[in-house]
Structure formats: structure tokens, C-alpha cells
């Protein structure tokens, strides 16, 4: 997650509470410590008895939006970091690319999102 794992987990817990989740467990590669960059997040969810399938669907959609946004942010952070490490000659050969802007965006995302 782009905001960092602990912030992401906290956000998911808040979403879970709003949708009546009483128990939330992670399983699969993330739980076992074998996750890679392409691993998904496997969640086992128990709802309050008075909640229904729509609550579960809304929970899933909200978590999917959160994770999708975080993946985009993380990709922008990686691109910005890579741009910082490009050789000066390559930057000079492509003056139309806003190199400083890309790096500045990375800095904002890393420190303020």
C-alpha cells in the first residue's frame, strides 16, 4: 500500500467497522510472509448477524478502491525514485520530459500522503 502497511491496515479496519465487520483476518501469502509485489490481499471477514450480503459487497468495493489508489500512488513513488537516479546525459537528451516535476511529485507522495 502506498501509504505504508500500518496506515493501510488502519484504513481497512475503519472501513470494516463501518460495514459491520466484527472479525477481520488476513490469510494467504501476506499472512505467511511470502507476498510479492503482485500478491493480492486475502481477507476473511465475519459480519455482525444483523448485516447482510450488501454490507459485505460494499466493504469489498471500498477496500478495492483503497488498494487501487494506493497501488497507483506506489507506482508514482517508484517512478519518481527511478527518475532521481537517471544519468544527467539522458535527462539532457529529453528536455521535454518534466524531470524535476516527476521527482517533486514523488517527494510529495512520500512525505505527505
CSV table of N, CA and C in Angstrom, one decimal:
chain,number,residue,atom,x,y,z
A,1,UNK,N,0.8,-1.2,0.0
A,1,UNK,CA,0.0,0.0,0.0
A,1,UNK,C,0.9,1.2,0.0
A,2,UNK,N,0.5,2.2,-0.7
A,2,UNK,CA,1.3,3.4,-0.9
A,2,UNK,C,1.5,4.1,0.4
A,3,UNK,N,0.5,4.2,1.3
A,3,UNK,CA,0.6,4.9,2.5
A,3,UNK,C,1.4,4.1,3.5
A,4,UNK,N,1.9,3.0,3.2
A,4,UNK,CA,2.6,2.2,4.2
A,4,UNK,C,1.7,1.1,4.8
A,5,UNK,N,2.2,-0.1,5.1
A,5,UNK,CA,1.3,-1.1,5.5
A,5,UNK,C,0.5,-0.8,6.8
A,6,UNK,N,1.1,-0.2,7.8
A,6,UNK,CA,0.3,0.1,9.0
A,6,UNK,C,-0.8,1.1,8.8
A,7,UNK,N,-0.6,2.1,8.0
A,7,UNK,CA,-1.7,3.1,7.7
A,7,UNK,C,-2.7,2.4,6.9
A,8,UNK,N,-2.3,1.5,5.9
A,8,UNK,CA,-3.3,0.8,5.1
A,8,UNK,C,-4.2,-0.1,5.9
A,9,UNK,N,-3.6,-0.8,6.8
A,9,UNK,CA,-4.3,-1.7,7.7
A,9,UNK,C,-5.3,-1.0,8.6
A,10,UNK,N,-4.9,0.2,9.1
A,10,UNK,CA,-5.7,1.0,9.9
A,10,UNK,C,-6.9,1.5,9.1
A,11,UNK,N,-6.7,1.9,7.8
A,11,UNK,CA,-7.8,2.3,7.0
A,11,UNK,C,-8.8,1.2,6.7
A,12,UNK,N,-8.3,0.0,6.5
A,12,UNK,CA,-9.1,-1.2,6.2
A,12,UNK,C,-9.9,-1.5,7.5
A,13,UNK,N,-9.3,-1.4,8.6
A,13,UNK,CA,-10.1,-1.7,9.9
A,13,UNK,C,-11.2,-0.6,10.0
A,14,UNK,N,-11.0,0.6,9.7
A,14,UNK,CA,-12.0,1.6,9.8
A,14,UNK,C,-13.2,1.3,8.8
A,15,UNK,N,-12.8,0.9,7.6
A,15,UNK,CA,-13.8,0.6,6.6
A,15,UNK,C,-14.6,-0.6,7.2
A,16,UNK,N,-13.9,-1.6,7.7
A,16,UNK,CA,-14.6,-2.8,8.2
A,16,UNK,C,-15.6,-2.4,9.3
A,17,UNK,N,-15.2,-1.6,10.2
A,17,UNK,CA,-16.2,-1.2,11.3
A,17,UNK,C,-17.4,-0.5,10.7
A,18,UNK,N,-17.2,0.3,9.7
A,18,UNK,CA,-18.4,1.0,9.1
A,18,UNK,C,-19.4,0.0,8.5
A,19,UNK,N,-18.9,-1.1,8.0
A,19,UNK,CA,-19.7,-2.1,7.3
A,19,UNK,C,-20.1,-3.3,8.2
A,20,UNK,N,-19.9,-3.2,9.5
A,20,UNK,CA,-20.4,-4.2,10.4
A,20,UNK,C,-19.5,-5.5,10.5
A,21,UNK,N,-18.2,-5.3,10.1
A,21,UNK,CA,-17.3,-6.4,10.3
A,21,UNK,C,-16.9,-6.6,11.7
A,22,UNK,N,-17.1,-7.8,12.3
A,22,UNK,CA,-16.7,-8.0,13.7
A,22,UNK,C,-15.3,-8.7,13.8
A,23,UNK,N,-14.9,-9.4,12.8
A,23,UNK,CA,-13.6,-10.0,12.8
A,23,UNK,C,-13.0,-10.0,11.4
A,24,UNK,N,-11.8,-9.6,11.3
A,24,UNK,CA,-11.1,-9.4,10.0
A,24,UNK,C,-9.8,-10.1,10.1
A,25,UNK,N,-9.5,-11.1,9.3
A,25,UNK,CA,-8.3,-11.8,9.3
A,25,UNK,C,-7.6,-11.8,8.0
A,26,UNK,N,-6.3,-11.8,7.9
A,26,UNK,CA,-5.6,-11.9,6.7
A,26,UNK,C,-5.0,-13.3,6.6
A,27,UNK,N,-5.1,-13.9,5.4
A,27,UNK,CA,-4.6,-15.2,5.2
A,27,UNK,C,-3.9,-15.2,3.8
A,28,UNK,N,-3.3,-16.3,3.5
A,28,UNK,CA,-2.6,-16.4,2.2
A,28,UNK,C,-1.1,-15.9,2.3
A,29,UNK,N,-0.6,-15.4,1.2
A,29,UNK,CA,0.8,-15.1,1.1
A,29,UNK,C,1.2,-13.9,2.0
A,30,UNK,N,0.3,-13.0,2.2
A,30,UNK,CA,0.6,-11.8,3.1
A,30,UNK,C,0.7,-12.3,4.5
A,31,UNK,N,-0.2,-13.2,4.9
A,31,UNK,CA,-0.1,-13.6,6.3
A,31,UNK,C,1.1,-14.5,6.6
A,32,UNK,N,1.5,-15.2,5.6
A,32,UNK,CA,2.6,-16.2,5.8
A,32,UNK,C,4.0,-15.5,5.5
A,33,UNK,N,4.0,-14.2,5.1
A,33,UNK,CA,5.2,-13.5,4.8
A,33,UNK,C,5.8,-13.9,3.5
A,34,UNK,N,5.1,-14.5,2.6
A,34,UNK,CA,5.6,-14.9,1.3
A,34,UNK,C,5.1,-14.0,0.1
A,35,UNK,N,4.5,-12.8,0.5
A,35,UNK,CA,3.9,-11.9,-0.5
A,35,UNK,C,5.0,-11.3,-1.4
A,36,UNK,N,4.6,-11.1,-2.6
A,36,UNK,CA,5.4,-10.4,-3.6
A,36,UNK,C,4.7,-9.1,-4.0
A,37,UNK,N,5.3,-8.3,-4.8
A,37,UNK,CA,4.7,-7.1,-5.3
A,37,UNK,C,3.4,-7.3,-6.0
A,38,UNK,N,3.2,-8.5,-6.6
A,38,UNK,CA,1.9,-8.8,-7.3
A,38,UNK,C,0.9,-9.5,-6.5
A,39,UNK,N,1.2,-9.8,-5.2
A,39,UNK,CA,0.3,-10.6,-4.4
A,39,UNK,C,-0.9,-9.8,-4.1
A,40,UNK,N,-2.1,-10.4,-4.0
A,40,UNK,CA,-3.3,-9.8,-3.6
A,40,UNK,C,-3.4,-9.8,-2.1
A,41,UNK,N,-4.5,-9.3,-1.6
A,41,UNK,CA,-4.7,-9.3,-0.1
A,41,UNK,C,-5.9,-10.2,0.1
A,42,UNK,N,-5.7,-11.3,0.8
A,42,UNK,CA,-6.8,-12.2,1.1
A,42,UNK,C,-7.3,-11.9,2.5
A,43,UNK,N,-8.6,-11.6,2.6
A,43,UNK,CA,-9.2,-11.3,3.9
A,43,UNK,C,-10.4,-12.2,4.2
A,44,UNK,N,-10.4,-12.7,5.4
A,44,UNK,CA,-11.5,-13.5,5.9
A,44,UNK,C,-12.4,-12.6,6.8
A,45,UNK,N,-13.6,-12.4,6.5
A,45,UNK,CA,-14.5,-11.4,7.2
A,45,UNK,C,-15.7,-12.1,7.8
A,46,UNK,N,-15.9,-11.7,9.1
A,46,UNK,CA,-17.1,-12.1,9.8
A,46,UNK,C,-18.0,-10.8,10.1
A,47,UNK,N,-19.2,-10.9,9.7
A,47,UNK,CA,-20.1,-9.7,9.8
A,47,UNK,C,-21.0,-9.9,11.1
A,48,UNK,N,-21.5,-8.8,11.6
A,48,UNK,CA,-22.5,-8.8,12.6
A,48,UNK,C,-23.7,-9.5,12.1
A,49,UNK,N,-24.4,-10.3,13.0
A,49,UNK,CA,-25.6,-11.0,12.5
A,49,UNK,C,-26.6,-10.2,11.8
A,50,UNK,N,-26.8,-9.0,12.1
A,50,UNK,CA,-27.9,-8.1,11.5
A,50,UNK,C,-27.4,-7.6,10.2
A,51,UNK,N,-26.2,-7.8,9.8
A,51,UNK,CA,-25.7,-7.3,8.5
A,51,UNK,C,-26.0,-8.3,7.4
A,52,UNK,N,-25.9,-7.9,6.1
A,52,UNK,CA,-26.2,-8.8,5.0
A,52,UNK,C,-25.2,-8.7,3.9
A,53,UNK,N,-25.5,-9.4,2.9
A,53,UNK,CA,-24.5,-9.5,1.8
A,53,UNK,C,-24.2,-8.2,1.2
A,54,UNK,N,-25.1,-7.2,1.2
A,54,UNK,CA,-24.8,-5.9,0.6
A,54,UNK,C,-23.7,-5.2,1.4
A,55,UNK,N,-23.7,-5.4,2.8
A,55,UNK,CA,-22.7,-4.8,3.6
A,55,UNK,C,-21.3,-5.4,3.2
A,56,UNK,N,-21.3,-6.7,3.0
A,56,UNK,CA,-20.0,-7.3,2.6
A,56,UNK,C,-19.6,-6.8,1.2
A,57,UNK,N,-20.5,-6.7,0.3
A,57,UNK,CA,-20.1,-6.2,-1.0
A,57,UNK,C,-19.6,-4.7,-0.9
A,58,UNK,N,-20.3,-3.9,-0.2
A,58,UNK,CA,-19.8,-2.5,0.0
A,58,UNK,C,-18.5,-2.4,0.7
A,59,UNK,N,-18.2,-3.3,1.6
A,59,UNK,CA,-16.9,-3.4,2.3
A,59,UNK,C,-15.8,-3.7,1.2
A,60,UNK,N,-16.1,-4.8,0.4
A,60,UNK,CA,-15.1,-5.2,-0.6
A,60,UNK,C,-14.9,-4.1,-1.6
A,61,UNK,N,-15.9,-3.4,-2.1
A,61,UNK,CA,-15.7,-2.3,-3.0
A,61,UNK,C,-14.9,-1.2,-2.5
A,62,UNK,N,-15.1,-0.8,-1.2
A,62,UNK,CA,-14.4,0.3,-0.6
A,62,UNK,C,-12.9,-0.1,-0.4
A,63,UNK,N,-12.7,-1.3,0.0
A,63,UNK,CA,-11.3,-1.8,0.2
A,63,UNK,C,-10.6,-1.9,-1.2
A,64,UNK,N,-11.3,-2.3,-2.2
A,64,UNK,CA,-10.7,-2.4,-3.5
A,64,UNK,C,-10.3,-1.0,-4.0
A,65,UNK,N,-11.2,0.0,-3.7
A,65,UNK,CA,-10.8,1.4,-4.1
A,65,UNK,C,-9.6,1.9,-3.4
A,66,UNK,N,-9.5,1.6,-2.1
A,66,UNK,CA,-8.4,2.0,-1.3
A,66,UNK,C,-7.1,1.3,-1.8
A,67,UNK,N,-7.1,0.1,-2.1
A,67,UNK,CA,-5.9,-0.6,-2.6
A,67,UNK,C,-5.5,-0.2,-4.0
A,68,UNK,N,-6.5,0.0,-4.8
A,68,UNK,CA,-6.2,0.5,-6.1
A,68,UNK,C,-5.5,1.9,-6.1
A,69,UNK,N,-6.1,2.8,-5.3
A,69,UNK,CA,-5.5,4.1,-5.2
A,69,UNK,C,-4.0,4.0,-4.6
A,70,UNK,N,-3.9,3.2,-3.6
A,70,UNK,CA,-2.5,3.0,-3.0
A,70,UNK,C,-1.5,2.4,-4.0
A,71,UNK,N,-2.0,1.5,-4.9
A,71,UNK,CA,-1.1,0.9,-5.9
A,71,UNK,C,-0.7,2.0,-6.9
A,72,UNK,N,-1.5,2.9,-7.3
A,72,UNK,CA,-1.2,3.9,-8.2
A,72,UNK,C,-0.2,4.9,-7.5
A,73,UNK,N,-0.4,5.2,-6.3
A,73,UNK,CA,0.5,6.1,-5.6
A,73,UNK,C,1.9,5.4,-5.5
A,74,UNK,N,1.9,4.2,-5.2
A,74,UNK,CA,3.2,3.5,-5.0
A,74,UNK,C,3.9,3.4,-6.4
A,75,UNK,N,3.2,3.2,-7.5
A,75,UNK,CA,3.9,3.3,-8.8
A,75,UNK,C,4.5,4.6,-9.1
A,76,UNK,N,3.8,5.7,-8.7
A,76,UNK,CA,4.3,7.0,-8.9
A,76,UNK,C,5.5,7.3,-8.1
A,77,UNK,N,5.5,6.7,-6.9
A,77,UNK,CA,6.7,6.9,-6.0
A,77,UNK,C,7.9,6.2,-6.6
A,78,UNK,N,7.7,5.0,-7.1
A,78,UNK,CA,8.8,4.2,-7.7
A,78,UNK,C,9.3,4.9,-9.0
A,79,UNK,N,8.4,5.4,-9.8
A,79,UNK,CA,8.9,6.2,-11.0
A,79,UNK,C,9.7,7.4,-10.6
A,80,UNK,N,9.2,8.1,-9.6
A,80,UNK,CA,9.9,9.3,-9.1
A,80,UNK,C,11.3,9.0,-8.6
A,81,UNK,N,11.4,7.9,-7.9
A,81,UNK,CA,12.7,7.4,-7.3
A,81,UNK,C,13.6,7.1,-8.5
A,82,UNK,N,13.1,6.4,-9.5
A,82,UNK,CA,13.9,6.0,-10.6
A,82,UNK,C,14.4,7.2,-11.4
A,83,UNK,N,13.6,8.2,-11.6
A,83,UNK,CA,13.9,9.4,-12.3
A,83,UNK,C,15.1,10.1,-11.6
A,84,UNK,N,15.1,10.1,-10.2
A,84,UNK,CA,16.1,10.8,-9.5
A,84,UNK,C,17.5,10.1,-9.8
A,85,UNK,N,17.5,8.9,-10.2
A,85,UNK,CA,18.7,8.2,-10.4
A,85,UNK,C,19.2,8.1,-11.9
A,86,UNK,N,18.5,8.7,-12.7
A,86,UNK,CA,18.8,8.7,-14.2
A,86,UNK,C,20.1,9.6,-14.4
A,87,UNK,N,20.9,9.2,-15.3
A,87,UNK,CA,22.1,10.0,-15.6
A,87,UNK,C,21.7,11.3,-16.2
A,88,UNK,N,22.6,12.3,-16.0
A,88,UNK,CA,22.3,13.7,-16.5
A,88,UNK,C,22.3,13.7,-18.0
A,89,UNK,N,23.0,12.9,-18.7
A,89,UNK,CA,23.1,12.9,-20.1
A,89,UNK,C,21.7,12.5,-20.7
A,90,UNK,N,21.1,11.5,-20.1
A,90,UNK,CA,19.7,11.1,-20.5
A,90,UNK,C,18.7,12.2,-20.3
A,91,UNK,N,18.8,12.8,-19.2
A,91,UNK,CA,17.9,14.0,-18.9
A,91,UNK,C,18.0,15.1,-20.0
A,92,UNK,N,19.3,15.4,-20.3
A,92,UNK,CA,19.6,16.5,-21.3
A,92,UNK,C,19.0,16.1,-22.7
A,93,UNK,N,19.1,14.8,-23.0
A,93,UNK,CA,18.6,14.4,-24.4
A,93,UNK,C,17.1,14.4,-24.5
A,94,UNK,N,16.4,14.6,-23.4
A,94,UNK,CA,14.9,14.6,-23.4
A,94,UNK,C,14.4,15.8,-22.6
A,95,UNK,N,14.6,17.0,-23.0
A,95,UNK,CA,14.3,18.2,-22.3
A,95,UNK,C,12.8,18.4,-22.2
A,96,UNK,N,12.0,17.7,-23.0
A,96,UNK,CA,10.5,17.9,-22.9
A,96,UNK,C,9.9,17.2,-21.7
A,97,UNK,N,10.6,16.2,-21.2
A,97,UNK,CA,10.1,15.5,-20.0
A,97,UNK,C,10.3,16.3,-18.8
A,98,UNK,N,9.3,16.5,-17.9
A,98,UNK,CA,9.4,17.3,-16.7
A,98,UNK,C,10.1,16.6,-15.6
A,99,UNK,N,11.4,16.3,-15.7
A,99,UNK,CA,12.1,15.5,-14.8
A,99,UNK,C,11.9,16.0,-13.3
A,100,UNK,N,12.1,17.3,-13.1
A,100,UNK,CA,12.0,17.9,-11.8
A,100,UNK,C,10.6,17.8,-11.2
A,101,UNK,N,9.6,17.9,-12.1
A,101,UNK,CA,8.3,17.8,-11.6
A,101,UNK,C,7.9,16.3,-11.2
A,102,UNK,N,8.5,15.4,-11.9
A,102,UNK,CA,8.3,14.0,-11.5
A,102,UNK,C,8.9,13.7,-10.2
A,103,UNK,N,10.1,14.2,-10.0
A,103,UNK,CA,10.8,14.0,-8.7
A,103,UNK,C,10.0,14.7,-7.6
A,104,UNK,N,9.6,15.9,-7.9
A,104,UNK,CA,8.8,16.7,-6.9
A,104,UNK,C,7.5,16.0,-6.5
A,105,UNK,N,6.8,15.4,-7.5
A,105,UNK,CA,5.6,14.6,-7.1
A,105,UNK,C,5.9,13.5,-6.2
A,106,UNK,N,7.0,12.8,-6.5
A,106,UNK,CA,7.4,11.6,-5.7
A,106,UNK,C,7.7,12.1,-4.3
A,107,UNK,N,8.3,13.3,-4.1
A,107,UNK,CA,8.6,13.8,-2.8
A,107,UNK,C,7.3,14.1,-2.0
A,108,UNK,N,6.4,14.7,-2.7
A,108,UNK,CA,5.1,15.0,-2.0
A,108,UNK,C,4.4,13.7,-1.6
A,109,UNK,N,4.3,12.7,-2.5
A,109,UNK,CA,3.7,11.4,-2.2
A,109,UNK,C,4.3,10.7,-1.0
A,110,UNK,N,5.7,10.7,-1.0
A,110,UNK,CA,6.4,10.0,0.0
A,110,UNK,C,6.2,10.7,1.4
A,111,UNK,N,6.2,12.0,1.4
A,111,UNK,CA,6.2,12.7,2.7
A,111,UNK,C,4.8,13.2,3.1
A,112,UNK,N,3.8,13.3,2.2
A,112,UNK,CA,2.6,13.9,2.6
A,112,UNK,C,1.3,13.1,2.4
A,113,UNK,N,1.4,11.9,1.8
A,113,UNK,CA,0.2,11.1,1.5
A,113,UNK,C,0.2,10.0,2.5
